[in-house]
XYZ file of N, CA, C and O in Angstrom:
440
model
N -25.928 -28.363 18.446
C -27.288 -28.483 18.056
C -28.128 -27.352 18.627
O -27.582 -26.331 19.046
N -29.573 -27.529 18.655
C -30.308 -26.738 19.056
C -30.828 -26.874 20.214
O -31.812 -26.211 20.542
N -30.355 -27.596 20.872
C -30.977 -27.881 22.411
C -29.830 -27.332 23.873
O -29.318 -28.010 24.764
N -29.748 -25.570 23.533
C -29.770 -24.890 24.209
C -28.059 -25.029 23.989
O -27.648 -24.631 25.079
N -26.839 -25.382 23.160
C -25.579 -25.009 23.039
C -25.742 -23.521 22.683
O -26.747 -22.935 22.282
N -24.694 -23.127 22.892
C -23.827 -22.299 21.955
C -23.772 -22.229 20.743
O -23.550 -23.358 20.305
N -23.908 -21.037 19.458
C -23.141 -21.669 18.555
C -21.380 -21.272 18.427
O -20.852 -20.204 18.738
N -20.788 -22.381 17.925
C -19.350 -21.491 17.997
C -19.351 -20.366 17.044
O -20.026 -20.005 16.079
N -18.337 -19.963 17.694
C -17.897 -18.308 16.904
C -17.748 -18.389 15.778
O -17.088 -19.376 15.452
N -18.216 -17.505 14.654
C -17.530 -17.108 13.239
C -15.866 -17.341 13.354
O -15.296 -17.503 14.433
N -15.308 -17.330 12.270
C -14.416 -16.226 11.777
C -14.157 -15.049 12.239
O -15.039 -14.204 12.089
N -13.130 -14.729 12.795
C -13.346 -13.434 13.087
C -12.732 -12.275 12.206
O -11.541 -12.360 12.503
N -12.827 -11.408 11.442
C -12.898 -10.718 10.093
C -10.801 -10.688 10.248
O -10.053 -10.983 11.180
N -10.584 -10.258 9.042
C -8.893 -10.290 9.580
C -8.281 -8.950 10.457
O -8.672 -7.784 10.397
N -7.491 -9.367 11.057
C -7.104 -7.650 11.742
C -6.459 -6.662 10.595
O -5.935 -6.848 9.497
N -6.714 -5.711 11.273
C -5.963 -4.297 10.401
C -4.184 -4.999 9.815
O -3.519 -5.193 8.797
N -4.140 -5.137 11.228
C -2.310 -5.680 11.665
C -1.940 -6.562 9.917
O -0.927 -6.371 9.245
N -3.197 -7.570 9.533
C -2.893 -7.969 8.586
C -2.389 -7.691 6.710
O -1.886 -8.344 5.796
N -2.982 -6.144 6.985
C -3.050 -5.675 5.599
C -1.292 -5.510 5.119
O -0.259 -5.240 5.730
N -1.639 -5.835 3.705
C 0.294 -6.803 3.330
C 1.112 -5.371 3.379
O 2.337 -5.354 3.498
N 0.351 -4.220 3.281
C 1.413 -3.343 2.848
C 2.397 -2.868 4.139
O 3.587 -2.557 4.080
N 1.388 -2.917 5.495
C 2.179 -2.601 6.933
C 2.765 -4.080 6.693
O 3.985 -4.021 6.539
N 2.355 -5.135 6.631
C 3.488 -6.573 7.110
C 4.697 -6.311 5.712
O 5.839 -6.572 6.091
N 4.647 -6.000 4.693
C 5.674 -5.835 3.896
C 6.836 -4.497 4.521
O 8.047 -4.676 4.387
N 6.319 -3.251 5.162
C 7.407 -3.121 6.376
C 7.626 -3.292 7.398
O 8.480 -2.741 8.092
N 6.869 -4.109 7.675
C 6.851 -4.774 9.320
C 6.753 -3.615 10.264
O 7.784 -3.204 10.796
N 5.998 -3.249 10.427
C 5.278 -2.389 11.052
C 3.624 -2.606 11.617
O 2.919 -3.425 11.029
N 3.170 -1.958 12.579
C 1.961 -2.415 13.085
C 1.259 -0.884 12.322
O 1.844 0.153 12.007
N -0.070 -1.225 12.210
C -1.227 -0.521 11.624
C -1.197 0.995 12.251
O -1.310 1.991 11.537
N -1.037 1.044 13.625
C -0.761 2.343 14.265
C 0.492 2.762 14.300
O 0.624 3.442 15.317
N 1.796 2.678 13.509
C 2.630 2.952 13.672
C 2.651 4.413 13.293
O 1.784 4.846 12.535
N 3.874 5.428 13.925
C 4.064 6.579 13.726
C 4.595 6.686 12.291
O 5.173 5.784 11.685
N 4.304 7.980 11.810
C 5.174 8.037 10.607
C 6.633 8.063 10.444
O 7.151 8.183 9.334
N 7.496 7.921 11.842
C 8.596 7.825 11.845
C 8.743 6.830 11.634
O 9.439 6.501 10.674
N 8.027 5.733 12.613
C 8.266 4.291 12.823
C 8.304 3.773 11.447
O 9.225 3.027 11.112
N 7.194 4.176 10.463
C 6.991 3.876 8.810
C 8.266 4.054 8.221
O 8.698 3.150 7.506
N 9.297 5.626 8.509
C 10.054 5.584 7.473
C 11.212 5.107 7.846
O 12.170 4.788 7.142
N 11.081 5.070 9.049
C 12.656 3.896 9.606
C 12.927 2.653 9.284
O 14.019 2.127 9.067
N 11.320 1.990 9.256
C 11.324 0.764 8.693
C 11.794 0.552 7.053
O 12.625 -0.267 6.662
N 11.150 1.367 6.344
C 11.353 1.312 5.048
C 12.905 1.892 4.559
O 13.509 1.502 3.560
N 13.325 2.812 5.429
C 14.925 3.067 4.952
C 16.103 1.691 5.243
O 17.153 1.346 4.701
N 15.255 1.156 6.419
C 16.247 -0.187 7.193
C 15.700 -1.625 6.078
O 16.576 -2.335 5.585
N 14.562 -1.842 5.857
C 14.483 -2.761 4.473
C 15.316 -2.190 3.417
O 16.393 -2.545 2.939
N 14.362 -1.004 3.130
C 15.102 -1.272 1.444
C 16.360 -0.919 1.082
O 16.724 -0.930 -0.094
N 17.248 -0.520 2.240
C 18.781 -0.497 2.455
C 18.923 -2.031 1.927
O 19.557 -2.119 0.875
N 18.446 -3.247 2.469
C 18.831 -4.446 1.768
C 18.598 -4.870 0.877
O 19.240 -5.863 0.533
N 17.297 -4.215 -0.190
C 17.137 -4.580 -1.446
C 17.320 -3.505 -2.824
O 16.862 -3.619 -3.961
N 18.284 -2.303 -2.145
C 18.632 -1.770 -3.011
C 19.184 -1.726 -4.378
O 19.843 -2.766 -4.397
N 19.278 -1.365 -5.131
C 19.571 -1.923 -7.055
C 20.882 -1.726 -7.189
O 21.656 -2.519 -7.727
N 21.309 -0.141 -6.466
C 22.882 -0.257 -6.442
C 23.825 -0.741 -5.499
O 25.045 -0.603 -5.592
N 22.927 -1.578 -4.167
C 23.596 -2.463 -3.516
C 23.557 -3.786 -3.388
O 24.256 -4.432 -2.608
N 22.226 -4.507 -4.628
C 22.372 -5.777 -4.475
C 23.090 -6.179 -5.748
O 23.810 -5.354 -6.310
N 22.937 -7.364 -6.217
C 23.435 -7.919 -7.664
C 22.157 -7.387 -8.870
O 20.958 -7.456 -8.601
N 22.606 -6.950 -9.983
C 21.703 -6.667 -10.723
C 20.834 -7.786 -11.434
O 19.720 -7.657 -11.942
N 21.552 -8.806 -11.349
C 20.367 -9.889 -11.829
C 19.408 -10.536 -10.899
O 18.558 -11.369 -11.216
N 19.663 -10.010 -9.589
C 18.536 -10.718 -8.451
C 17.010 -9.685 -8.685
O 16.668 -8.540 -8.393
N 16.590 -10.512 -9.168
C 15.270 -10.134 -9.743
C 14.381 -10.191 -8.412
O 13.356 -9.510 -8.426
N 14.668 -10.925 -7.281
C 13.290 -11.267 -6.065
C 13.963 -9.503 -5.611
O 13.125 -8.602 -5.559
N 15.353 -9.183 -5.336
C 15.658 -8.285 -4.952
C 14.757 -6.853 -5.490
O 14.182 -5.966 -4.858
N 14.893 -7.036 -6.543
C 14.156 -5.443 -7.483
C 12.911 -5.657 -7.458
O 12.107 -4.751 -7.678
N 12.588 -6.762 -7.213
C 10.555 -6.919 -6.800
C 10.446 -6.598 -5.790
O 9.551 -5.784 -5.566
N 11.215 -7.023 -4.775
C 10.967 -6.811 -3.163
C 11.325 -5.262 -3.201
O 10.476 -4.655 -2.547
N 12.264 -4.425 -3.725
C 12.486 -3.179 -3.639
C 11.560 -2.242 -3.569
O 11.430 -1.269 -2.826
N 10.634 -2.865 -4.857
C 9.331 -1.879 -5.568
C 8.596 -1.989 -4.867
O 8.250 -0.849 -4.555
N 7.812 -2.997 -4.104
C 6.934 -3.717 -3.330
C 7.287 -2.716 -1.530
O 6.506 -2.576 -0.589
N 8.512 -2.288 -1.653
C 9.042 -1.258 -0.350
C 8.158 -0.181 -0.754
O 7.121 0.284 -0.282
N 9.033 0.134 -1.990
C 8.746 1.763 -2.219
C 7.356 2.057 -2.469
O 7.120 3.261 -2.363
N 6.518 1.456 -2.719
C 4.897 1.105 -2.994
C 4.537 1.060 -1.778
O 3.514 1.729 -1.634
N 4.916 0.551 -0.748
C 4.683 0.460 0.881
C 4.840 1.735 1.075
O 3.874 2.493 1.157
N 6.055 2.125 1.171
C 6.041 3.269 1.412
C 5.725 4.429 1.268
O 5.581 5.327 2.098
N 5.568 4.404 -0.250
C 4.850 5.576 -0.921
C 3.304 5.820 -0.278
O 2.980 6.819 0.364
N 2.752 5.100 -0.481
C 1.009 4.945 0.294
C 1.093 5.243 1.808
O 0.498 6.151 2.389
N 1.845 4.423 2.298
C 1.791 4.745 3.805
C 1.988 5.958 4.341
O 1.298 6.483 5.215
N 3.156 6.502 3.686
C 4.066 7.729 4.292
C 2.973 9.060 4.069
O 3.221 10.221 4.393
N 1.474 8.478 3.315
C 0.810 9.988 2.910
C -0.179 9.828 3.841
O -0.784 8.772 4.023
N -0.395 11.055 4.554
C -1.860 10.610 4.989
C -3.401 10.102 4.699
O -4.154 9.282 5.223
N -3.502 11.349 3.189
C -4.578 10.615 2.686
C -4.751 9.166 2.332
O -5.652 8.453 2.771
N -3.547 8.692 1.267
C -3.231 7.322 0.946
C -3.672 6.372 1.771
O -4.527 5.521 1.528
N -2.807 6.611 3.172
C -2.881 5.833 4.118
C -4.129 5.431 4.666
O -4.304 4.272 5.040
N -5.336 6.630 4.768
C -6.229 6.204 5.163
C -7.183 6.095 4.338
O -8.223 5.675 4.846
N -7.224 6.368 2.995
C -8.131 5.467 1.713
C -7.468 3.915 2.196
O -8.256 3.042 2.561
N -6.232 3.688 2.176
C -5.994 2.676 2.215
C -6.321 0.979 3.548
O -6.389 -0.249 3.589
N -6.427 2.528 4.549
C -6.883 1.709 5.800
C -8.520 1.655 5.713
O -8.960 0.548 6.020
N -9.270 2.394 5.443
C -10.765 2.310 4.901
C -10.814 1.437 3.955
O -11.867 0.841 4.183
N -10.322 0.961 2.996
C -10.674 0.000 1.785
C -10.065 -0.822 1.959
O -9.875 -1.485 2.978
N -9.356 -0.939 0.171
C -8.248 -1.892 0.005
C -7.528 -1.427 -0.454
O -7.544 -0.196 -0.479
N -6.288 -2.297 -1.198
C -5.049 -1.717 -1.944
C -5.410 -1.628 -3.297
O -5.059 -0.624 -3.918
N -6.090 -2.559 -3.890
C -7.004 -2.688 -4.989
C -7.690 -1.408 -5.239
O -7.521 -0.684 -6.220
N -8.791 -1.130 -3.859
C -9.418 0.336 -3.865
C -8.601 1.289 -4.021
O -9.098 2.186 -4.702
N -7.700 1.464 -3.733
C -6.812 2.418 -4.002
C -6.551 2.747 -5.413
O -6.699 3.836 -5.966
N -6.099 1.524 -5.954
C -5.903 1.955 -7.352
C -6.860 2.578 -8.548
O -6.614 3.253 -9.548
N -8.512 1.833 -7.764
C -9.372 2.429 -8.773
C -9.789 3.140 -8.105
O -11.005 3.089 -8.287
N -9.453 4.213 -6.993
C -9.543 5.743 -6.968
C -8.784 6.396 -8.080
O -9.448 7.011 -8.914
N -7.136 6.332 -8.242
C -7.056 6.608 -8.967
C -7.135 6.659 -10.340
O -6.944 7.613 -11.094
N -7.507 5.263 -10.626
C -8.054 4.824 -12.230
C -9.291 6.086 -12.599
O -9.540 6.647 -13.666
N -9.776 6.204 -11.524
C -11.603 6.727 -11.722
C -10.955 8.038 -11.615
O -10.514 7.796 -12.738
N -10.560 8.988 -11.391
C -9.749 10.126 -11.074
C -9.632 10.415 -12.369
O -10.448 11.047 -13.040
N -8.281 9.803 -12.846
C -7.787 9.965 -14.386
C -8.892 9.682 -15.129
O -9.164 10.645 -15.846
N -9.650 8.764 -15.262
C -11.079 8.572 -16.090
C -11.579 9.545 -16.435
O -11.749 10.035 -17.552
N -12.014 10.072 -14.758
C -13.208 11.115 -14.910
C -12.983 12.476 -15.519
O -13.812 13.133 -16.149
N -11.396 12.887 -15.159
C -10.459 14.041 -16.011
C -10.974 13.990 -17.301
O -11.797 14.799 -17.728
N -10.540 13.117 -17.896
C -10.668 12.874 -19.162
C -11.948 12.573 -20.159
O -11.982 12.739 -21.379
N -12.957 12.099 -19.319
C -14.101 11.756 -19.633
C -14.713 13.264 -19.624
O -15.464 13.532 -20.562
N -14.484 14.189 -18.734
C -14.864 15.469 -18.365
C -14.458 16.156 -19.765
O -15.055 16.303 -20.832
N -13.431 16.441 -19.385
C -12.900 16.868 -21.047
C -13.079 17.057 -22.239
O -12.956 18.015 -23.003
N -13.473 15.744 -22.334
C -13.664 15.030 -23.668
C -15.345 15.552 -23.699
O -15.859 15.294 -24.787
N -16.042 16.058 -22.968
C -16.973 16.007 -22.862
C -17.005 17.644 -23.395
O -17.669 18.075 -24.338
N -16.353 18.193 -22.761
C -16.247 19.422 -22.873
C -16.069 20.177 -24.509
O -16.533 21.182 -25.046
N -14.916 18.817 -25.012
C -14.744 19.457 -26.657
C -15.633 19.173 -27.540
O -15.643 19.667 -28.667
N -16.629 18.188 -27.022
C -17.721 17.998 -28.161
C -18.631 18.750 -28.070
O -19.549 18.711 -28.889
């Protein structure tokens, strides 16, 4: 109440640690870029296409879902659009990128 408690704490916002693409290689947010590609060679060694069964479908999702980890992480810029935003944001950087190419362009021939 108002007669001189506390109020309890918020929520506290989620940690970095949480964003899915470091927990999809299990890796922490500050990890080195070694630490990144060790992780991702030691996963996706187990969900590889020419080493698992070709009909394990969680396998070839979980694969892509590596190489998508990895791909973003392993860049610097990526990495840190990605640690500034979201993963979402990420994509409509590049959506807006290709847009604007083209919108430019197109602008240009009329």
């Amino acid at each position: 109440g108002l007669g001189g408690e506390l109020a309890a704490p918020t929520a506290a916002p989620e940690p970095q640690a949480a964003k899915p693409l470091y927990a999809m290689l299990g890796v922490a947010v500050d990890a080195s870029e070694e630490q990144i590609r060790n992780a991702y060679f030691e996963r996706a060694s187990d969900y590889h296409p020419d080493l698992c069964d070709p009909e394990d479908v969680e396998a070839a999702h979980t694969f892509r879902r590596l190489s998508e980890s990895y791909w973003i992480l392993s860049n610097p810029v990526r990495r840190e659009r990605y640690n500034t935003y979201s993963y979402e944001d990420l994509h409509s950087f590049s959506l807006g990128k290709i847009l604007g190419v083209w919108l430019r362009d197109f602008a240009l021939e009329s």
